CSV table of C-alpha atoms in Angstrom, one decimal:
chain,number,residue,atom,x,y,z
A,20,MET,CA,189.1,-90.5,159.5
A,21,SER,CA,191.2,-87.4,159.1
A,22,ALA,CA,190.0,-84.4,157.8
A,23,ILE,CA,189.4,-85.1,153.8
A,24,SER,CA,188.6,-81.8,152.5
A,25,PRO,CA,188.6,-81.7,148.5
A,26,GLY,CA,188.9,-78.0,146.8
A,27,ASP,CA,190.1,-74.8,147.9
A,28,ASP,CA,192.7,-73.0,145.8
A,29,VAL,CA,194.4,-73.4,142.4
A,30,LEU,CA,197.7,-74.1,140.4
A,31,GLY,CA,198.5,-74.6,136.8
A,32,LEU,CA,200.6,-73.5,133.6
A,33,ASP,CA,201.3,-70.5,131.9
A,34,ARG,CA,198.7,-69.1,129.9
A,35,LEU,CA,198.0,-71.4,126.8
A,36,SER,CA,195.6,-73.3,124.7
A,37,ILE,CA,194.8,-76.4,126.6
A,38,ASN,CA,195.6,-78.5,123.7
A,39,GLN,CA,198.8,-76.8,123.1
A,40,CYS,CA,201.8,-79.6,124.0
A,41,SER,CA,205.4,-79.2,123.7
A,42,LEU,CA,207.1,-81.0,121.0
A,43,PRO,CA,210.1,-83.0,121.4
A,44,SER,CA,213.5,-81.2,120.7
A,45,GLY,CA,214.0,-80.9,116.8
A,46,ALA,CA,210.6,-82.1,115.9
A,47,ARG,CA,208.5,-80.0,113.3
A,48,GLU,CA,204.9,-79.3,113.8
A,49,ASP,CA,204.2,-80.1,110.2
A,50,ARG,CA,205.7,-83.6,110.6
A,51,PRO,CA,203.3,-86.7,111.4
A,52,ASP,CA,205.6,-87.9,114.1
A,53,ALA,CA,205.4,-84.5,115.9
A,54,MET,CA,201.7,-84.5,115.7
A,55,LEU,CA,201.6,-88.1,116.9
A,56,ALA,CA,203.9,-86.9,120.0
A,57,GLN,CA,201.4,-84.4,120.6
A,58,ARG,CA,198.5,-87.0,120.8
A,59,ARG,CA,200.6,-89.2,123.0
A,60,THR,CA,200.9,-86.5,125.5
A,61,PRO,CA,197.6,-86.5,127.7
A,62,PHE,CA,196.8,-83.3,129.1
A,63,ILE,CA,195.7,-83.6,132.7
A,64,ALA,CA,193.8,-81.4,135.0
A,65,VAL,CA,192.8,-81.2,138.6
A,66,ILE,CA,190.0,-78.9,139.5
A,67,GLY,CA,190.2,-78.1,143.3
A,68,PRO,CA,193.5,-78.6,144.9
A,69,GLY,CA,192.4,-79.0,148.4
A,70,ALA,CA,193.6,-81.8,150.4
A,71,ILE,CA,192.6,-84.7,148.0
A,72,GLY,CA,193.3,-82.6,144.8
A,73,THR,CA,196.8,-81.9,146.2
A,74,VAL,CA,197.7,-85.4,146.8
A,75,VAL,CA,196.7,-86.2,143.2
A,76,ALA,CA,198.4,-83.3,141.7
A,77,ALA,CA,201.6,-84.3,143.9
A,78,ALA,CA,201.2,-88.0,142.8
A,79,LEU,CA,201.2,-86.8,139.0
A,80,HIS,CA,204.1,-84.2,139.4
A,81,GLU,CA,206.2,-86.9,140.9
A,82,GLN,CA,205.9,-89.0,137.8
A,83,GLY,CA,206.6,-85.9,135.3
A,84,ARG,CA,203.1,-85.3,134.5
A,85,THR,CA,202.3,-82.1,136.3
A,86,PRO,CA,198.7,-81.3,135.8
A,87,PHE,CA,196.9,-78.1,135.1
A,88,ILE,CA,195.1,-77.2,138.2
A,89,ALA,CA,192.2,-74.8,138.4
A,90,GLY,CA,190.3,-73.4,141.5
A,91,ARG,CA,189.3,-70.3,143.4
A,92,SER,CA,192.0,-68.6,144.6
A,93,SER,CA,195.7,-67.9,143.7
A,94,ARG,CA,198.8,-69.6,145.3
A,95,PRO,CA,202.1,-69.9,144.0
A,96,GLU,CA,202.4,-73.7,144.6
A,97,LEU,CA,201.0,-76.7,146.4
A,98,ARG,CA,203.0,-78.4,149.1
A,99,LEU,CA,202.5,-82.0,150.3
A,100,GLU,CA,204.0,-83.3,153.5
A,101,TYR,CA,204.2,-87.2,154.0
A,102,GLU,CA,206.3,-88.6,156.9
A,103,HIS,CA,209.7,-86.9,156.5
A,104,GLU,CA,209.2,-85.7,152.7
A,105,THR,CA,207.9,-82.8,151.1
A,106,VAL,CA,206.6,-82.5,147.5
A,107,VAL,CA,206.5,-79.2,146.1
A,108,VAL,CA,204.0,-78.9,143.0
A,109,PRO,CA,205.0,-75.5,141.2
A,110,GLY,CA,202.7,-72.8,140.0
A,111,PRO,CA,201.8,-70.5,138.4
A,112,ILE,CA,197.8,-70.8,139.3
A,113,HIS,CA,194.9,-70.1,137.2
A,114,THR,CA,191.4,-68.9,138.5
A,115,ASP,CA,189.7,-67.7,135.3
A,116,PRO,CA,188.2,-70.3,133.0
A,117,GLY,CA,187.7,-67.4,130.4
A,118,GLU,CA,191.3,-67.3,129.9
A,119,PHE,CA,191.4,-70.9,128.1
A,120,GLN,CA,190.3,-72.8,125.0
A,121,GLY,CA,190.7,-76.4,124.4
A,122,THR,CA,190.0,-79.5,126.3
A,123,ALA,CA,191.8,-82.1,128.6
A,124,ASP,CA,192.1,-85.8,128.2
A,125,LEU,CA,191.6,-86.3,131.8
A,126,VAL,CA,190.0,-84.1,134.6
A,127,PHE,CA,189.9,-84.9,138.3
A,128,LEU,CA,187.2,-83.4,140.0
A,129,ALA,CA,188.3,-82.6,143.4
A,130,VAL,CA,186.0,-80.1,144.7
A,131,LYS,CA,183.5,-80.9,147.6
A,132,ALA,CA,180.1,-81.8,146.5
A,133,THR,CA,178.7,-78.5,147.9
A,134,GLN,CA,181.2,-76.8,145.4
A,135,THR,CA,180.5,-78.8,142.4
A,136,ALA,CA,178.0,-76.0,140.8
A,137,ALA,CA,180.8,-73.5,141.4
A,138,ALA,CA,183.1,-75.6,139.4
A,139,ALA,CA,180.6,-75.9,136.5
A,140,SER,CA,182.7,-73.1,134.3
A,141,TRP,CA,186.0,-75.1,134.8
A,142,LEU,CA,184.1,-78.3,133.8
A,143,ALA,CA,182.7,-76.7,130.5
A,144,THR,CA,186.1,-75.1,129.7
A,145,LEU,CA,188.3,-78.2,130.2
A,146,CYS,CA,185.9,-80.9,129.1
A,147,GLY,CA,185.0,-82.0,125.5
A,148,GLN,CA,184.4,-85.0,123.5
A,149,GLY,CA,186.6,-87.6,124.8
A,150,THR,CA,187.5,-86.2,128.1
A,151,VAL,CA,187.3,-88.4,131.0
A,152,VAL,CA,186.3,-86.8,134.4
A,153,CYS,CA,187.3,-88.6,137.6
A,154,VAL,CA,185.0,-87.7,140.3
A,155,LEU,CA,186.8,-87.6,143.7
A,156,GLN,CA,184.1,-86.9,146.0
A,157,ASN,CA,182.0,-88.3,148.9
A,158,GLY,CA,178.6,-90.1,148.2
A,159,VAL,CA,177.2,-92.5,145.8
A,160,GLU,CA,175.5,-90.0,143.2
A,161,GLN,CA,178.7,-88.4,141.5
A,162,ARG,CA,177.7,-89.3,138.0
A,163,GLU,CA,174.1,-87.9,138.7
A,164,ALA,CA,175.6,-84.5,139.9
A,165,VAL,CA,178.4,-84.3,137.3
A,166,GLU,CA,177.2,-85.5,134.2
A,167,PRO,CA,174.9,-82.7,133.3
A,168,LEU,CA,177.9,-80.5,133.6
A,169,VAL,CA,180.3,-82.6,131.2
A,170,LEU,CA,179.0,-82.2,127.7
A,171,GLY,CA,180.7,-84.7,125.5
A,172,GLY,CA,182.8,-86.4,128.0
A,173,SER,CA,182.5,-89.3,130.3
A,174,VAL,CA,182.2,-89.6,134.2
A,175,VAL,CA,184.0,-92.0,136.3
A,176,PRO,CA,183.1,-92.0,140.0
A,177,ALA,CA,186.1,-92.9,142.4
A,178,VAL,CA,186.4,-94.0,146.0
A,179,VAL,CA,188.9,-92.3,148.1
A,180,TRP,CA,190.4,-94.4,150.6
A,181,PHE,CA,193.1,-92.0,152.1
A,182,PRO,CA,192.9,-89.3,154.7
A,183,ALA,CA,194.7,-86.0,154.0
A,184,ALA,CA,194.5,-82.9,156.2
A,185,ARG,CA,194.8,-79.2,155.3
A,186,GLN,CA,197.0,-77.4,157.7
A,187,PRO,CA,196.8,-73.7,158.4
A,188,GLY,CA,199.4,-72.6,156.3
A,189,GLY,CA,198.0,-74.3,153.1
A,190,SER,CA,200.2,-77.3,152.9
A,191,VAL,CA,198.7,-80.8,153.1
A,192,THR,CA,199.4,-83.6,155.3
A,193,LEU,CA,199.1,-87.0,153.9
A,194,LEU,CA,198.3,-89.5,156.5
A,195,SER,CA,198.3,-92.9,154.7
A,196,LEU,CA,199.4,-94.2,151.2
A,197,PRO,CA,196.7,-93.1,148.8
A,198,ARG,CA,194.5,-95.5,147.1
A,199,LEU,CA,191.6,-94.8,144.8
A,200,SER,CA,188.9,-97.4,143.6
A,201,LEU,CA,187.1,-97.1,140.2
A,202,PRO,CA,184.3,-99.0,138.6
A,203,ASP,CA,185.0,-101.3,135.7
A,204,VAL,CA,183.8,-98.9,133.1
A,205,PRO,CA,185.0,-97.1,129.9
A,206,GLY,CA,187.3,-94.4,131.0
A,207,SER,CA,188.7,-96.0,134.1
A,208,GLU,CA,191.6,-97.3,132.1
A,209,VAL,CA,192.5,-93.7,131.2
A,210,ILE,CA,192.7,-93.1,134.9
A,211,VAL,CA,194.8,-96.0,135.7
A,212,ASN,CA,197.2,-95.2,133.2
A,213,ALA,CA,197.5,-91.5,134.1
A,214,MET,CA,198.4,-92.9,137.8
A,215,ARG,CA,200.5,-95.8,136.9
A,216,GLY,CA,203.9,-95.7,138.6
A,217,SER,CA,202.9,-93.0,141.1
A,218,ARG,CA,202.4,-93.2,144.9
A,219,CYS,CA,198.6,-93.4,144.5
A,220,VAL,CA,197.6,-96.9,143.9
A,221,VAL,CA,194.5,-97.1,141.6
A,222,ASP,CA,192.3,-100.3,141.3
A,223,VAL,CA,189.3,-101.2,139.2
A,224,SER,CA,186.7,-103.2,140.8
A,225,LEU,CA,183.8,-105.2,139.8
A,226,GLU,CA,182.4,-104.6,143.4
A,227,PHE,CA,182.5,-100.9,143.1
A,228,THR,CA,178.9,-100.6,144.4
A,229,THR,CA,179.8,-102.4,147.4
A,230,LEU,CA,182.9,-100.5,148.0
A,231,ALA,CA,181.1,-96.9,147.3
A,232,TRP,CA,178.5,-97.8,149.9
A,233,ARG,CA,181.2,-99.1,152.6
A,234,LYS,CA,182.6,-96.0,152.2
A,235,LEU,CA,179.5,-93.9,152.5
A,236,LEU,CA,178.6,-95.8,155.8
A,237,GLN,CA,181.7,-94.3,157.3
A,238,ASN,CA,180.9,-90.7,155.9
A,239,ALA,CA,177.6,-91.0,157.2
A,240,ALA,CA,178.4,-91.8,160.9
A,241,ALA,CA,181.1,-89.0,160.8
A,242,GLY,CA,178.1,-86.7,160.5
A,243,LEU,CA,177.8,-87.1,164.2
A,244,MET,CA,181.0,-85.4,164.7
A,245,ALA,CA,179.6,-82.3,163.1
A,246,LEU,CA,176.5,-82.3,165.2
A,247,THR,CA,178.4,-82.7,168.5
A,248,GLY,CA,181.6,-80.8,167.8
A,249,ARG,CA,183.6,-83.7,168.9
A,250,ARG,CA,186.3,-86.3,167.5
A,251,SER,CA,186.5,-89.9,167.1
A,252,GLY,CA,187.0,-90.3,170.8
A,253,MET,CA,183.4,-89.6,171.3
A,254,TYR,CA,182.3,-92.9,169.7
A,255,ARG,CA,184.1,-94.9,172.8
A,256,ARG,CA,181.0,-93.6,174.7
A,257,GLU,CA,178.4,-96.2,175.2
A,258,ASP,CA,175.3,-94.2,174.5
A,259,ILE,CA,177.1,-92.6,171.1
A,260,GLY,CA,178.0,-96.1,170.3
A,261,ARG,CA,174.6,-97.5,170.4
A,262,LEU,CA,173.4,-94.3,168.5
A,263,ALA,CA,176.0,-94.9,165.8
A,264,LEU,CA,175.5,-98.7,165.5
A,265,GLY,CA,171.7,-98.3,164.9
A,266,TYR,CA,172.4,-95.7,162.4
A,267,LEU,CA,174.9,-97.7,160.6
A,268,GLN,CA,172.4,-100.6,160.5
A,269,GLU,CA,170.1,-98.4,159.0
A,270,CYS,CA,172.6,-97.2,156.4
A,271,ALA,CA,173.7,-100.8,155.7
A,272,ALA,CA,169.9,-101.9,155.1
A,273,VAL,CA,169.5,-99.2,152.5
A,274,ALA,CA,173.2,-100.0,151.0
A,275,ARG,CA,172.2,-103.8,150.6
A,276,ALA,CA,168.9,-102.5,148.6
A,277,GLU,CA,170.8,-100.6,146.5
A,278,GLY,CA,173.1,-103.9,145.5
A,279,ALA,CA,175.9,-103.6,147.9
A,280,ASN,CA,177.2,-106.8,149.1
A,281,LEU,CA,177.8,-106.0,152.8
A,282,ASP,CA,178.4,-108.7,155.5
A,283,ASP,CA,175.8,-108.9,158.3
A,284,ASP,CA,178.5,-107.4,160.6
A,285,GLU,CA,179.5,-104.4,158.4
A,286,ALA,CA,177.8,-101.8,160.9
A,287,VAL,CA,179.7,-103.2,163.8
A,288,ARG,CA,183.0,-103.4,162.1
A,289,VAL,CA,182.6,-99.6,160.9
A,290,LEU,CA,181.8,-98.5,164.6
A,291,GLU,CA,185.1,-100.4,165.7
A,292,GLN,CA,186.9,-98.5,163.0
A,293,PHE,CA,185.8,-95.2,164.7
A,294,ARG,CA,186.5,-96.4,168.2
A,295,ALA,CA,190.1,-97.6,167.3
A,296,ALA,CA,190.9,-94.5,165.6
A,297,PRO,CA,193.0,-92.0,167.4
A,298,THR,CA,190.8,-89.8,170.0
A,299,ASP,CA,191.5,-86.4,168.3
A,300,ARG,CA,191.1,-87.9,164.7
A,301,GLY,CA,188.6,-85.6,162.8
A,302,THR,CA,186.8,-85.5,159.6
A,303,SER,CA,186.1,-83.0,156.7
A,304,ILE,CA,182.4,-82.6,157.8
A,305,LEU,CA,183.6,-81.5,161.4
A,306,SER,CA,186.2,-79.1,160.0
A,307,ASP,CA,183.5,-77.6,157.7
A,308,ARG,CA,181.5,-77.0,160.7
A,309,GLU,CA,184.3,-75.6,162.5
A,310,ARG,CA,185.0,-73.0,159.9
A,311,ARG,CA,181.0,-72.3,159.4
A,312,GLN,CA,181.4,-73.7,155.8
A,313,PRO,CA,178.5,-75.4,154.1
A,314,LEU,CA,178.2,-79.3,155.1
A,315,GLU,CA,178.0,-82.1,152.6
A,316,TRP,CA,174.8,-83.3,154.5
A,317,ASP,CA,173.2,-84.3,151.5
A,318,VAL,CA,175.5,-86.5,149.7
A,319,ARG,CA,176.7,-88.1,153.1
A,320,ASN,CA,173.5,-88.5,154.8
A,321,ALA,CA,170.1,-87.5,153.1
A,322,VAL,CA,171.1,-89.9,150.4
A,323,ILE,CA,170.3,-92.7,153.0
A,324,GLN,CA,166.9,-91.2,153.5
A,325,ARG,CA,166.2,-90.6,149.7
A,326,ARG,CA,167.2,-94.1,148.7
A,327,GLY,CA,165.5,-95.7,151.7
A,328,SER,CA,162.2,-94.1,150.8
A,329,ALA,CA,162.6,-95.1,147.2
A,330,HIS,CA,163.0,-98.9,148.5
A,331,GLY,CA,160.3,-98.6,151.3
A,332,ILE,CA,162.9,-99.1,153.8
A,333,PRO,CA,162.3,-96.9,157.0
A,334,THR,CA,165.1,-94.6,158.2
A,335,PRO,CA,163.9,-93.2,161.4
A,336,ILE,CA,167.4,-92.1,162.5
A,337,SER,CA,168.2,-90.4,159.3
A,338,ASP,CA,164.7,-88.6,159.7
A,339,ILE,CA,166.2,-87.0,162.9
A,340,LEU,CA,169.6,-86.4,161.8
A,341,VAL,CA,169.3,-85.1,158.4
A,342,PRO,CA,167.4,-81.9,159.4
A,343,LEU,CA,169.7,-81.0,162.1
A,344,LEU,CA,172.7,-81.5,159.8
A,345,ALA,CA,170.9,-79.3,157.1
A,346,ALA,CA,170.1,-76.9,159.7
A,347,ALA,CA,173.6,-76.8,160.9
A,348,SER,CA,174.9,-76.2,157.5
A,349,ASP,CA,172.3,-73.9,155.9
A,350,GLY,CA,170.4,-72.2,158.7
A,351,PRO,CA,168.6,-69.9,159.1
A,352,GLY,CA,169.4,-68.7,162.4
């Protein structure tokens, strides 16, 4: 339940056309084998090197697949800390989509859902026919949100299963081994191949809908932290426990209507995970509230209300929590 905070700064390559690839030593550009070498070298990009984007960029860099990284502000490098190890992903950094032409083979979109619209210019620059966009965002509506911004490419949602925390100096601390889950759809194999051999494990699941909603239950209940300004220890209170359990049961009912295969005790298990976590463990929506940043209340909480209404399922707790989270995020006042 650590702060998972996709998307802030940037990193990348020297100014060049994105389709430009280095040739093997001695190869001539007009030789068929040289062109084949170019085609076999995938161009990978990460949009939004916050906590999650930094982990993915570092995993690629360690395997010699250093990605092009785009974002909002310039930094000389990315630093990932894990146990007693430091991975440095070198710059330079790119912030202007207008400087580039061409397309990437694979794009990891790691900005928060509240920043997707701001990343539209980078998606327009980096994506074309055949580009695969792996969406590393919370929620179950990644395709609906991102597909209109990706002309010609394909969008593959992912469930992020690892906590990572952004430190005040800009480095990122990885708190457990990284793992991603993908649906069994065209494009997933491109992502699996890109991450093959790296520290980030990628699995393709026929039960992706279940996994995505299971993660959403965690994200939804974590919204209580943003409202109270407290960390995981608060779930050990009996009153908060009752509220959280009722909310999780409400969320689980909607998830099952959406096709998720959740056990009857899913809500209890999620609550116990919160209670078993270190009492000072936070979450990204709490961090955003503390920094007075927009909250992901829509994709983490309002989605329960929307989908419940579509299925005729009452969501009385959502009907109270969602307006409070929306006001905490967007005001006015």
